[in-house]
Coordinates of C-alpha atoms and ligand atoms in Angstrom, one line a residue:
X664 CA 31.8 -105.7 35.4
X665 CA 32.2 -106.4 39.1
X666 CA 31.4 -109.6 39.4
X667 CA 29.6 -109.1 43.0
X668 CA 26.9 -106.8 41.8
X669 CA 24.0 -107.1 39.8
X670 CA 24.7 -104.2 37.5
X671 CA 26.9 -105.4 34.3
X672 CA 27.1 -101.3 33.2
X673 CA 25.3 -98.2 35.1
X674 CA 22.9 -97.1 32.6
X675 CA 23.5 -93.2 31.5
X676 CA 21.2 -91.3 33.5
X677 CA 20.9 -87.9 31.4
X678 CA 20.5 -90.1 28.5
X679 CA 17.5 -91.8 29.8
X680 CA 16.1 -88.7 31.7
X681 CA 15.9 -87.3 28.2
X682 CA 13.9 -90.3 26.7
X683 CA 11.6 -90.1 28.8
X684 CA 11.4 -86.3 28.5
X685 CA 10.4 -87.0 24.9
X686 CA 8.1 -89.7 26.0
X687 CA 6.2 -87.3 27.9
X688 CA 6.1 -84.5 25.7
X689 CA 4.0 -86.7 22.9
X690 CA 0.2 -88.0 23.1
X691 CA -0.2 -91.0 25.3
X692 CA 0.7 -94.3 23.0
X693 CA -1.7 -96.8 24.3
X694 CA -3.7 -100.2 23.6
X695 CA -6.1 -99.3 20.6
X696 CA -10.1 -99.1 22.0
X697 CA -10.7 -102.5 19.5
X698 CA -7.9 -104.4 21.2
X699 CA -8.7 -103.5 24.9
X700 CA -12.3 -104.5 24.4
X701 CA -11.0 -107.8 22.5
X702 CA -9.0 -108.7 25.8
X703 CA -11.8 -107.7 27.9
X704 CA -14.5 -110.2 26.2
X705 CA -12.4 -112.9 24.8
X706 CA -9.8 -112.7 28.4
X707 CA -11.4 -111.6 30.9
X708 CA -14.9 -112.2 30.4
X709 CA -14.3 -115.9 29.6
X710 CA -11.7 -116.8 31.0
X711 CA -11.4 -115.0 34.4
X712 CA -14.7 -116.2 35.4
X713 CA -13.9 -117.4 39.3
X714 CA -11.4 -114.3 39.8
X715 CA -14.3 -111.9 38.3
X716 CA -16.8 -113.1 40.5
X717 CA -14.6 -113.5 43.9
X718 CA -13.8 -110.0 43.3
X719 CA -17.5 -108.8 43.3
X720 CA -17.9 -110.4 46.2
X721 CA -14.3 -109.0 47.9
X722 CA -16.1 -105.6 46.8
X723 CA -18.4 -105.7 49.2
X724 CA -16.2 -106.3 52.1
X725 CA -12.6 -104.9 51.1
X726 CA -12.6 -101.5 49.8
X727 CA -12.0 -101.8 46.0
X728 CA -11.4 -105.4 46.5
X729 CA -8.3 -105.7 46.9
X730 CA -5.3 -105.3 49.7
X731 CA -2.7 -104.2 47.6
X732 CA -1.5 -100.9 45.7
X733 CA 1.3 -102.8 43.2
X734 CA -0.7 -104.7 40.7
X735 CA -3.0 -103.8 37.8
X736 CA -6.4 -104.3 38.5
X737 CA -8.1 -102.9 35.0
X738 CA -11.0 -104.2 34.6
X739 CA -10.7 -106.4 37.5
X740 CA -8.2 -107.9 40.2
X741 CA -7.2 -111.4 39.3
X742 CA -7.3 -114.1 42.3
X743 CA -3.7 -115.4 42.9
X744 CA -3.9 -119.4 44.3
X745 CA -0.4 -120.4 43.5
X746 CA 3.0 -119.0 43.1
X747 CA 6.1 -121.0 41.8
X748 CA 9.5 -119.9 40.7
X749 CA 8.8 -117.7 37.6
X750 CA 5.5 -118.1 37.6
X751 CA 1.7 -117.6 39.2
X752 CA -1.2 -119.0 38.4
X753 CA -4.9 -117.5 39.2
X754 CA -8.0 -118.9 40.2
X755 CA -9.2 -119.9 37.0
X756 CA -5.7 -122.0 36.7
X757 CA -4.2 -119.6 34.2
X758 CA -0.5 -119.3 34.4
X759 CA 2.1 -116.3 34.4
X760 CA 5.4 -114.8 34.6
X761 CA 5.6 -113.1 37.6
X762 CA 7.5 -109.9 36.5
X763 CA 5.8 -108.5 40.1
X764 CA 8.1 -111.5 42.8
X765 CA 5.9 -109.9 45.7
X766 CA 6.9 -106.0 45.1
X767 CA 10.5 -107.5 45.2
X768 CA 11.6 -109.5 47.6
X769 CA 12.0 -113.0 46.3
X770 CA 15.1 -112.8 44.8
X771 CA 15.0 -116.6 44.6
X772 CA 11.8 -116.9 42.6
X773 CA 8.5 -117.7 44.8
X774 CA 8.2 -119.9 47.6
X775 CA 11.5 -121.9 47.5
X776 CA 12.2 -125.0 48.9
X777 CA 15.5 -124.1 50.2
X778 CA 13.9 -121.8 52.7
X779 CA 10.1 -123.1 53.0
X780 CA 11.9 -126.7 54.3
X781 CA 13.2 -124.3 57.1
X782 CA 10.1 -122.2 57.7
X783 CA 7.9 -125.7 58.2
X784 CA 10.9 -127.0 60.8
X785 CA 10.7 -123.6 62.5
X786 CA 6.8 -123.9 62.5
X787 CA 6.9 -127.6 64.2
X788 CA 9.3 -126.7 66.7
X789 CA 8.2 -123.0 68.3
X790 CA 5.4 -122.0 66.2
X791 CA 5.6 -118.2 64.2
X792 CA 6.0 -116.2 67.4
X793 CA 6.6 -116.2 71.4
X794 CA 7.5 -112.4 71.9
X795 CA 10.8 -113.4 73.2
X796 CA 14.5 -113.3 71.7
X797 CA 15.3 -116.5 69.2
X798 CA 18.6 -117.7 68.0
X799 CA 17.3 -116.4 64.0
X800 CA 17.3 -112.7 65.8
X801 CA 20.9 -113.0 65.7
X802 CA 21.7 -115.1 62.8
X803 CA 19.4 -112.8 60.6
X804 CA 21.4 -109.6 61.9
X805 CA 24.8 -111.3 61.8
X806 CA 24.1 -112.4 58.0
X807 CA 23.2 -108.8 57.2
X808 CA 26.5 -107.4 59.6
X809 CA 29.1 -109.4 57.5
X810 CA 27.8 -108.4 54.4
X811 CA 27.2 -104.2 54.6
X812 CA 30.7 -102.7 56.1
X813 CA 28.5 -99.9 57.2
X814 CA 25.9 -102.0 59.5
X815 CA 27.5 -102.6 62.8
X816 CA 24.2 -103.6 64.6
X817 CA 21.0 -104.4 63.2
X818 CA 17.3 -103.9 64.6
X819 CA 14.4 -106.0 62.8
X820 CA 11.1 -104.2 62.6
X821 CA 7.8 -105.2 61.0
X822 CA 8.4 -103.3 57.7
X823 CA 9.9 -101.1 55.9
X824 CA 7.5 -98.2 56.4
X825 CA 8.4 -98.6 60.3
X826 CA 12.2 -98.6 59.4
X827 CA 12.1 -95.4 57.5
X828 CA 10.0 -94.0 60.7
X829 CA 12.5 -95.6 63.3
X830 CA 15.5 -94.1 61.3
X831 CA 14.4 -90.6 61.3
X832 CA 13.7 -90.8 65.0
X833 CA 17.4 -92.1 65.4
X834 CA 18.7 -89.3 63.1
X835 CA 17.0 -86.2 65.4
X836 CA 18.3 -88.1 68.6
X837 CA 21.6 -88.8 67.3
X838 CA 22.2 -85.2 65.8
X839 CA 20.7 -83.2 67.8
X840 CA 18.8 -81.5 64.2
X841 CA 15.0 -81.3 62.9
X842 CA 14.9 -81.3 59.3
X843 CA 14.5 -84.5 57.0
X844 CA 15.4 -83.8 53.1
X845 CA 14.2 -86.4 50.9
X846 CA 14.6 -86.8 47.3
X847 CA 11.6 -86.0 45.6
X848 CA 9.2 -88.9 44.3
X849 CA 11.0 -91.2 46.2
X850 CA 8.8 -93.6 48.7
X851 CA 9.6 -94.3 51.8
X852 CA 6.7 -96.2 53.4
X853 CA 3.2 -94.2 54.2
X854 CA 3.9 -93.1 57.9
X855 CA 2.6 -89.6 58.3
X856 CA 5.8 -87.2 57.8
X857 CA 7.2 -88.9 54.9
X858 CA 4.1 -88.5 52.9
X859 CA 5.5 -85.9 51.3
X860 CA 6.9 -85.5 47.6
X861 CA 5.7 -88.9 46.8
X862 CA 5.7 -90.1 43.3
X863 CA 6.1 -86.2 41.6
X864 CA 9.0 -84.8 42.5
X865 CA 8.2 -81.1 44.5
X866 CA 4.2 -82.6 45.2
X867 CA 5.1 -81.5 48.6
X868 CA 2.2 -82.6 50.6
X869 CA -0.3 -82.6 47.7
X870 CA -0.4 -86.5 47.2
X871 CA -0.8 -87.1 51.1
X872 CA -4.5 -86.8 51.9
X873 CA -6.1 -87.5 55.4
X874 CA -2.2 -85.8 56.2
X875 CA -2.0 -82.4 58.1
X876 CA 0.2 -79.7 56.8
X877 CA 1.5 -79.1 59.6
X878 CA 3.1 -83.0 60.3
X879 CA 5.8 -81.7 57.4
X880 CA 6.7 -78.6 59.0
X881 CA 10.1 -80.7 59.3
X882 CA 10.2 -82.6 56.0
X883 CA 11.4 -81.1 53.4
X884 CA 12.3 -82.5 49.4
X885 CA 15.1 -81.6 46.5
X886 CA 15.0 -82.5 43.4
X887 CA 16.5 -86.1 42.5
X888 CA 20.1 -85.6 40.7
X889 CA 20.2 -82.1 41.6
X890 CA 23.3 -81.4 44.2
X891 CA 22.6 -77.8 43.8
X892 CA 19.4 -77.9 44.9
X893 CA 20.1 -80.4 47.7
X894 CA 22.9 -78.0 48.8
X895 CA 20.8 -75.2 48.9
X896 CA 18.2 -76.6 51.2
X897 CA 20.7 -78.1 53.7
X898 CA 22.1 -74.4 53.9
X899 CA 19.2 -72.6 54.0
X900 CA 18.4 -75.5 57.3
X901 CA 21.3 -74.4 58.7
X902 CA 19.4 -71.1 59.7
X903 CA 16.5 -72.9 61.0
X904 CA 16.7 -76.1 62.9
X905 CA 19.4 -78.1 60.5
X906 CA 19.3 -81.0 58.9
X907 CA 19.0 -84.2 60.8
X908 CA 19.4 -86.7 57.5
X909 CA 18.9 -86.8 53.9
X910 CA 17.1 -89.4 52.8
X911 CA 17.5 -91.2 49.3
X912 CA 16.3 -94.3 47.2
X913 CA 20.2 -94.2 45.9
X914 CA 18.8 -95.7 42.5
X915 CA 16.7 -92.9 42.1
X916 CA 12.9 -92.4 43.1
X917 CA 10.2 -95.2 42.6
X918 CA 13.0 -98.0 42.7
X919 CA 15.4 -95.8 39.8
X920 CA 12.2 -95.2 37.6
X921 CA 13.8 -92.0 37.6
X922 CA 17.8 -93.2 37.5
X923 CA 20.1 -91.0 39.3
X924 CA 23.2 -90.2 37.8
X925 CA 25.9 -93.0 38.6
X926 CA 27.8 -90.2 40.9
X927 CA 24.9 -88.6 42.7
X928 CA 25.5 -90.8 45.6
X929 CA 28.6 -89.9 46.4
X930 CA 27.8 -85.8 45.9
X931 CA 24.9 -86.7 48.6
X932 CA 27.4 -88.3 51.2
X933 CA 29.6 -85.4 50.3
X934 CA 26.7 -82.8 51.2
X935 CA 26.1 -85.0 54.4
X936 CA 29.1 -85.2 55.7
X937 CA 29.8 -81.1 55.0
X938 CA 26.5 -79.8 56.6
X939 CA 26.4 -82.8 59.1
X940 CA 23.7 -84.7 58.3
X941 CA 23.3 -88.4 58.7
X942 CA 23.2 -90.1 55.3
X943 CA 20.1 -92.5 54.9
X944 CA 19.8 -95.1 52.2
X945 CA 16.5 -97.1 51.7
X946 CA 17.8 -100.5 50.8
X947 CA 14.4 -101.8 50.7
X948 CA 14.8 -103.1 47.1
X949 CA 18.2 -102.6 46.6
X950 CA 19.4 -104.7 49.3
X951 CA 20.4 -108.0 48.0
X952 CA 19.2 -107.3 45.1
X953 CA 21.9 -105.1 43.6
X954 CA 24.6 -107.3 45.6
X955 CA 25.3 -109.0 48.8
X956 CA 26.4 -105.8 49.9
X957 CA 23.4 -103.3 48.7
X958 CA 23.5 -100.4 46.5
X959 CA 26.0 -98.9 49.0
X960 CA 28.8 -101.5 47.8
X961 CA 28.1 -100.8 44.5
X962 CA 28.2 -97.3 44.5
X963 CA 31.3 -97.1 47.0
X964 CA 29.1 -94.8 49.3
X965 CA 28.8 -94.8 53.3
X966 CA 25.5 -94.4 54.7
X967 CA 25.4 -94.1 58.4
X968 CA 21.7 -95.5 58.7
X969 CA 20.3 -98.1 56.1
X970 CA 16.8 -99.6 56.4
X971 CA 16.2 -102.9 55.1
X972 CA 12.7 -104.5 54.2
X973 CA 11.0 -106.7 52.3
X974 CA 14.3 -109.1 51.0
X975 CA 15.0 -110.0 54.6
X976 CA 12.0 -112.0 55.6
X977 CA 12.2 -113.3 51.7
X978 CA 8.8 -112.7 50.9
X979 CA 7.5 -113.6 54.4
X980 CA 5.6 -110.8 56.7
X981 CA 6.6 -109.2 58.9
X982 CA 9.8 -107.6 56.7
X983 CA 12.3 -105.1 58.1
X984 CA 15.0 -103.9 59.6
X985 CA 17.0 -100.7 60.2
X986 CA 20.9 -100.4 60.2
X987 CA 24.1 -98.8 61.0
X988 CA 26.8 -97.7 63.5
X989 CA 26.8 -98.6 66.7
X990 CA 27.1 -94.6 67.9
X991 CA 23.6 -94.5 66.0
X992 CA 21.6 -97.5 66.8
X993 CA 22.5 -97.1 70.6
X994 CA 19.1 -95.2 70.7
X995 CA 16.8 -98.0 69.2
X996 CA 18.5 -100.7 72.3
X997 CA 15.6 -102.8 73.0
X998 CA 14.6 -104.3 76.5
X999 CA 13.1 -102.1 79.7
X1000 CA 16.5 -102.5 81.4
X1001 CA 18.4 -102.5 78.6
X1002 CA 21.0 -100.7 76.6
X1003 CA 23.3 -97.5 77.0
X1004 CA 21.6 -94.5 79.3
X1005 CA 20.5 -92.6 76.0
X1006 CA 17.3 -91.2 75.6
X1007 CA 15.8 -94.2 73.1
X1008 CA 13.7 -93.5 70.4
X1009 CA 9.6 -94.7 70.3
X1010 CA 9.9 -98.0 68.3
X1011 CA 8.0 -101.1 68.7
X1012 CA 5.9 -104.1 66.9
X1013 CA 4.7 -107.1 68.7
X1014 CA 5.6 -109.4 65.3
X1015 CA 8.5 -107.7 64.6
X1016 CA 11.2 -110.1 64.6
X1017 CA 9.2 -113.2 65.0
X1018 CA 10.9 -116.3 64.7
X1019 CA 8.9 -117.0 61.2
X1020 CA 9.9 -113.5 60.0
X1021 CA 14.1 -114.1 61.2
X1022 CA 14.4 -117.7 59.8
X1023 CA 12.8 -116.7 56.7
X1024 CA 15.2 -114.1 55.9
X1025 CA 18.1 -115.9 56.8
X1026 CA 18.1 -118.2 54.7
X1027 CA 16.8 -116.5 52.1
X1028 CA 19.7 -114.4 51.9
X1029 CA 21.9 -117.5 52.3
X1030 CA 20.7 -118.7 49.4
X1031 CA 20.9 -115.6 47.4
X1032 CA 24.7 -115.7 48.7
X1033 CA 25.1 -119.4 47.8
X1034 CA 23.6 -119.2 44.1
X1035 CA 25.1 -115.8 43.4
X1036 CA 21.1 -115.5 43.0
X1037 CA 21.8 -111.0 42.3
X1038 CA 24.4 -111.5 39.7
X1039 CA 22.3 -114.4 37.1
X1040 CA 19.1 -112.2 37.8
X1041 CA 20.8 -109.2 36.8
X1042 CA 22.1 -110.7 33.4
X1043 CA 18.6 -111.7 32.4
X1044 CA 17.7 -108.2 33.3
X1045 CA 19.9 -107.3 31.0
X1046 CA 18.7 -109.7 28.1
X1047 CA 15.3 -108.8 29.2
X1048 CA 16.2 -104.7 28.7
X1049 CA 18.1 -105.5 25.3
X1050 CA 15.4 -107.7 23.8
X1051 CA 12.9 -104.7 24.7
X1052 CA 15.1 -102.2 22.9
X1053 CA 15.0 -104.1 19.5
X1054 CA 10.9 -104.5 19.7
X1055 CA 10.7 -100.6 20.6
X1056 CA 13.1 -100.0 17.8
X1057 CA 11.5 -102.4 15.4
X1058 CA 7.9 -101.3 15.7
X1059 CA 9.2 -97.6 16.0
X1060 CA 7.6 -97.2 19.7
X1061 CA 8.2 -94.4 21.6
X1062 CA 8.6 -96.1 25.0
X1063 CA 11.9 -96.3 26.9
X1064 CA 13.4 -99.1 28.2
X1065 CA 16.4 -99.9 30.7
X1066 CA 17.6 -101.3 33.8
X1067 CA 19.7 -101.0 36.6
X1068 CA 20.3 -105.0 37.5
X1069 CA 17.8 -107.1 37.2
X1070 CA 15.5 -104.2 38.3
X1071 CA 14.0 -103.9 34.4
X1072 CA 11.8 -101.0 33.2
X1073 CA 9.6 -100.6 30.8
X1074 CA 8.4 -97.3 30.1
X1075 CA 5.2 -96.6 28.0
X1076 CA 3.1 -93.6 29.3
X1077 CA 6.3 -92.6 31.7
X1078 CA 4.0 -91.3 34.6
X1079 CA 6.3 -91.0 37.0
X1080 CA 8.6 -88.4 35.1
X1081 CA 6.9 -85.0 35.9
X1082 CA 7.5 -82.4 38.4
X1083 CA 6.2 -80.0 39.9
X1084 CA 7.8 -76.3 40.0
X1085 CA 6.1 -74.3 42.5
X1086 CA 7.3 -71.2 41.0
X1087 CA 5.0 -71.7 37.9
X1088 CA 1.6 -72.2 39.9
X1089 CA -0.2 -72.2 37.1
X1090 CA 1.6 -75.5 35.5
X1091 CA 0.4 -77.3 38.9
X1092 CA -3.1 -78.8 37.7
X1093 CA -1.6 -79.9 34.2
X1094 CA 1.1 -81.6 36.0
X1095 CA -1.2 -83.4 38.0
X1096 CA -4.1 -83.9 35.7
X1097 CA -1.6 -85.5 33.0
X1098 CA -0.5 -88.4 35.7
X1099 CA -3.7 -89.0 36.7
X1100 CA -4.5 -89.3 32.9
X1101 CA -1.0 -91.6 32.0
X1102 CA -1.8 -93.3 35.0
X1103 CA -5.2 -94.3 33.8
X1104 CA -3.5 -95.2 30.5
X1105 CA -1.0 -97.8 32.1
X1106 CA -3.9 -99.4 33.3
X1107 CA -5.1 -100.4 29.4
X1108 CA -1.5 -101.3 29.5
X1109 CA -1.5 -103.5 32.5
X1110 CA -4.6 -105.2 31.2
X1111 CA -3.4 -106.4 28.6
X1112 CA -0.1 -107.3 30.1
X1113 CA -1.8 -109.3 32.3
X1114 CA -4.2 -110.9 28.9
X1115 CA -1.0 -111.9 27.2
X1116 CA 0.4 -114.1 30.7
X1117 CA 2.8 -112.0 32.4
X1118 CA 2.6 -110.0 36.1
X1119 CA 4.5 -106.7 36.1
X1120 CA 5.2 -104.5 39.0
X1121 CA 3.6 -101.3 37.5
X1122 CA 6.2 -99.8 35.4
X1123 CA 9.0 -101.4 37.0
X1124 CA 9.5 -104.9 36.8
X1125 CA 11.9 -107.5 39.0
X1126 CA 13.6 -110.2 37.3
X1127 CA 14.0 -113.2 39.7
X1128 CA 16.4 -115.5 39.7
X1129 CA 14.3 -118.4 38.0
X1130 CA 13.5 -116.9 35.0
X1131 CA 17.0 -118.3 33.7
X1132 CA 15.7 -121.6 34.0
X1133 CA 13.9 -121.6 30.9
X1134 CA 15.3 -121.6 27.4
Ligands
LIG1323 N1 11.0 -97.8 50.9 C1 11.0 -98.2 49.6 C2 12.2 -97.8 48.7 C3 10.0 -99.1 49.1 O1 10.1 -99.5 47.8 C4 9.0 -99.5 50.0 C5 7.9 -100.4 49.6 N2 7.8 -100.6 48.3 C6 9.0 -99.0 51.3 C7 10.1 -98.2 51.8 C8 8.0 -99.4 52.3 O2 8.1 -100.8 52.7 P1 6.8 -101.6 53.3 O3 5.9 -101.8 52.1 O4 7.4 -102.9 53.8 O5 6.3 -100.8 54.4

């Protein structure tokens, strides 16, 4: 193992791509009827009382409720009033693991002092924003500039959705080139054009309503761990506009739900570099998380953009950031006056890169570099994964475990493993009818999840840090 990554051993893709083929192709395995309606009445009936009734009045005001996609709210959202370390604790003073760490970024465990002892000095002194430079702009970008080779310069944005839009715009500047090919059912924020091929691989613009068709006449998807498809598609661009950037989650789609083979990103910058195509990695929960240095020092791999989020305001809004070479970033230089004379590409956010946001995420990633924080999370990811493996194989479950770090999944209905092949139309509805259905199924699963104490992050779950803590 290489002691600066989070990843003990790569897990074997085609191995686990063909578990969860076989998950798939049997019935759903779900929480019997009798026990969902036992953690309905004797859970959340009784003792979800406040979070029940702040929910029905939420209802009325918040559509569904709620603010947030990542969380199971079957057969109602829970109120959150504290988070600490490992652990959360609702309205009704229940407590947690928090398997979910914010969608990811709190490496460290929630709300540590370590950086909130920073945040509160920041807060006394200048408040959370003026609109002009502070000394954490620099410190947060120097921090991430000395740890990825491949980021010369760094520009913070809001989030990562507006990185992933900011990097495209770079790529058609830089390269002259239209196309964007993404892997499909990876995410990349909700911004118009990349709304496309989200969650099912080759959904095309099915899952992106309120979208026109025509915003994707230049986004295009292949197939995750499929060179030959990929290679296909950036020839085929060559004839009509080429390729500006491929775009990749380089664990694989949905934060590795899907794993890509341990050499796929390599083949990609291969392809890249042959058809001329900027290489983009979405760091957003890799970064920091895999290593100091990303995904991209794991896998040896040179992206010439990477966009950053979440990690580098450590939980704190207002979280992202978009990397890379200076001969790239020179079209997002900031300031009326300033900058090379390049033609600069639309980027903006009043928050972005608020003091708060900067001095969050520095020394949140200090920390993380201090208490080799990556590393011990990704070795209770692996006891996690290996203790999940002898329950599956002990109560003879069909549900596929494994993890890339101390990124940990958990498997049981395996939504997120279909496709869709456009050249058998008539498959289309089943596809999409059976995740709808699985989906609906993980729900009952998530219910009772949440019944028995812990907080999982749909099917994918984060380790942090603090979980070693406790023995
Ligand atoms: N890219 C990836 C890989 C993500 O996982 C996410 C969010 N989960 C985003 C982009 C979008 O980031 P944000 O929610 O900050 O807009």
């Amino acid at each position: 193992m290489d002691n600066r990554f989070s990843i003990s051993t790569y897990p074997d893709a085609a191995e686990i791509n063909s578990q969860l083929d076989a998950l798939i192709a049997k019935p759903i395995y779900s929480v019997k009827p009798g026990a969902l309606k036992t953690y309905e009445d004797e859970y959340y009936s009784k003792k979800c009382i406040k979070s029940k009734h702040m929910i029905e009045e939420a209802s009325k005001v918040i559509p569904g409720g709620v603010q947030h996609n990542l969380a199971f709210n079957y057969p109602f959202p829970l109120v959150f009033t504290k988070a600490e370390g490992a652990y959360l604790y609702d309205i009704d003073g229940n407590q947690y693991y928090d398997f979910l760490q914010a969608g990811g970024p709190t490496v460290l465990g929630s709300n540590p002092v370590e950086v909130r002892s920073k945040v509160i000095e920041l807060l006394n002194e200048c408040g959370p924003s003026t609109g002009l430079f502070h000394e954490y702009e620099y410190k947060i970008a120097k921090k991430i500039i000395d740890n990825f080779e491949t980021v010369e310069m760094f520009r913070m944005l809001g989030s990562g959705t507006e990185s992933c839009m900011a990097a495209i715009r770079v790529a058609r500047l830089a390269t002259g080139k239209k196309n964007i090919l993404k892997m499909g059912g990876a995410y990349h924020g909700w911004s118009d054009q990349l709304a496309y091929g989200i969650r099912i691989p080759g959904s095309k613009w099915t899952q992106a309503h309120g979208v026109p068709r025509y915003i994707f006449r230049h986004t295009q998807e292949f197939f995750p761990n499929d060179l030959n498809d990929l290679e296909r598609k950036l020839k085929r661009n060559t004839l009509s506009g080429g390729t500006a950037a491929v775009m990749i989650e380089p664990l694989g789609p949905e934060s590795g739900t899907t794993p890509v083979d341990g050499k796929f990103n390599k083949g990609v910058e291969a392809l890249c570099r042959k058809y001329g195509a900027l290489l983009i990695f979405d760091e957003v929960v890799t970064g920091f998380r895999v290593g100091m240095s990303g995904a991209q020092g794991y896998f040896g791999v040179s992206p010439d953009l990477t966009i950053f989020g979440k990690v580098v305001a450590g939980g704190y809004p207002g979280a992202g950031g978009l990397g890379g070479k200076k001969e790239y970033m020179k079209f997002l230089s900031a300031g009326i006056a300033g900058g090379p004379k390049v033609k600069k590409a639309l980027v903006g956010g009043t928050m972005a890169a608020n003091p708060l946001s900067c001095v969050a995420g520095y020394y949140t990633l200090c920390e993380i570099e201090r208490t080799q924080a990556a590393q011990k999370a990704g070795l209770m990811g692996d006891r996690l994964t290996e203790g999940l493996k002898q329950l599956i194989a002990k109560y003879n479950l069909p549900f596929v475990t494994f993890n890339q770090g101390s990124i940990c999944h958990l498997e049981t209905v395996g939504t997120t493993h279909y496709a869709i092949n456009w050249s058998k139309p008539w498959t289309i509805p089943g596809v999409l009818n059976a995740t709808s259905e699985r989906k609906k199924e993980m729900e009952h699963v998530g219910a009772a999840y949440m019944a028995e104490g812990l907080v999982p992050w749909q099917e994918a779950g984060c380790i942090p840090v603090l979980h070693t803590q406790r023995k």
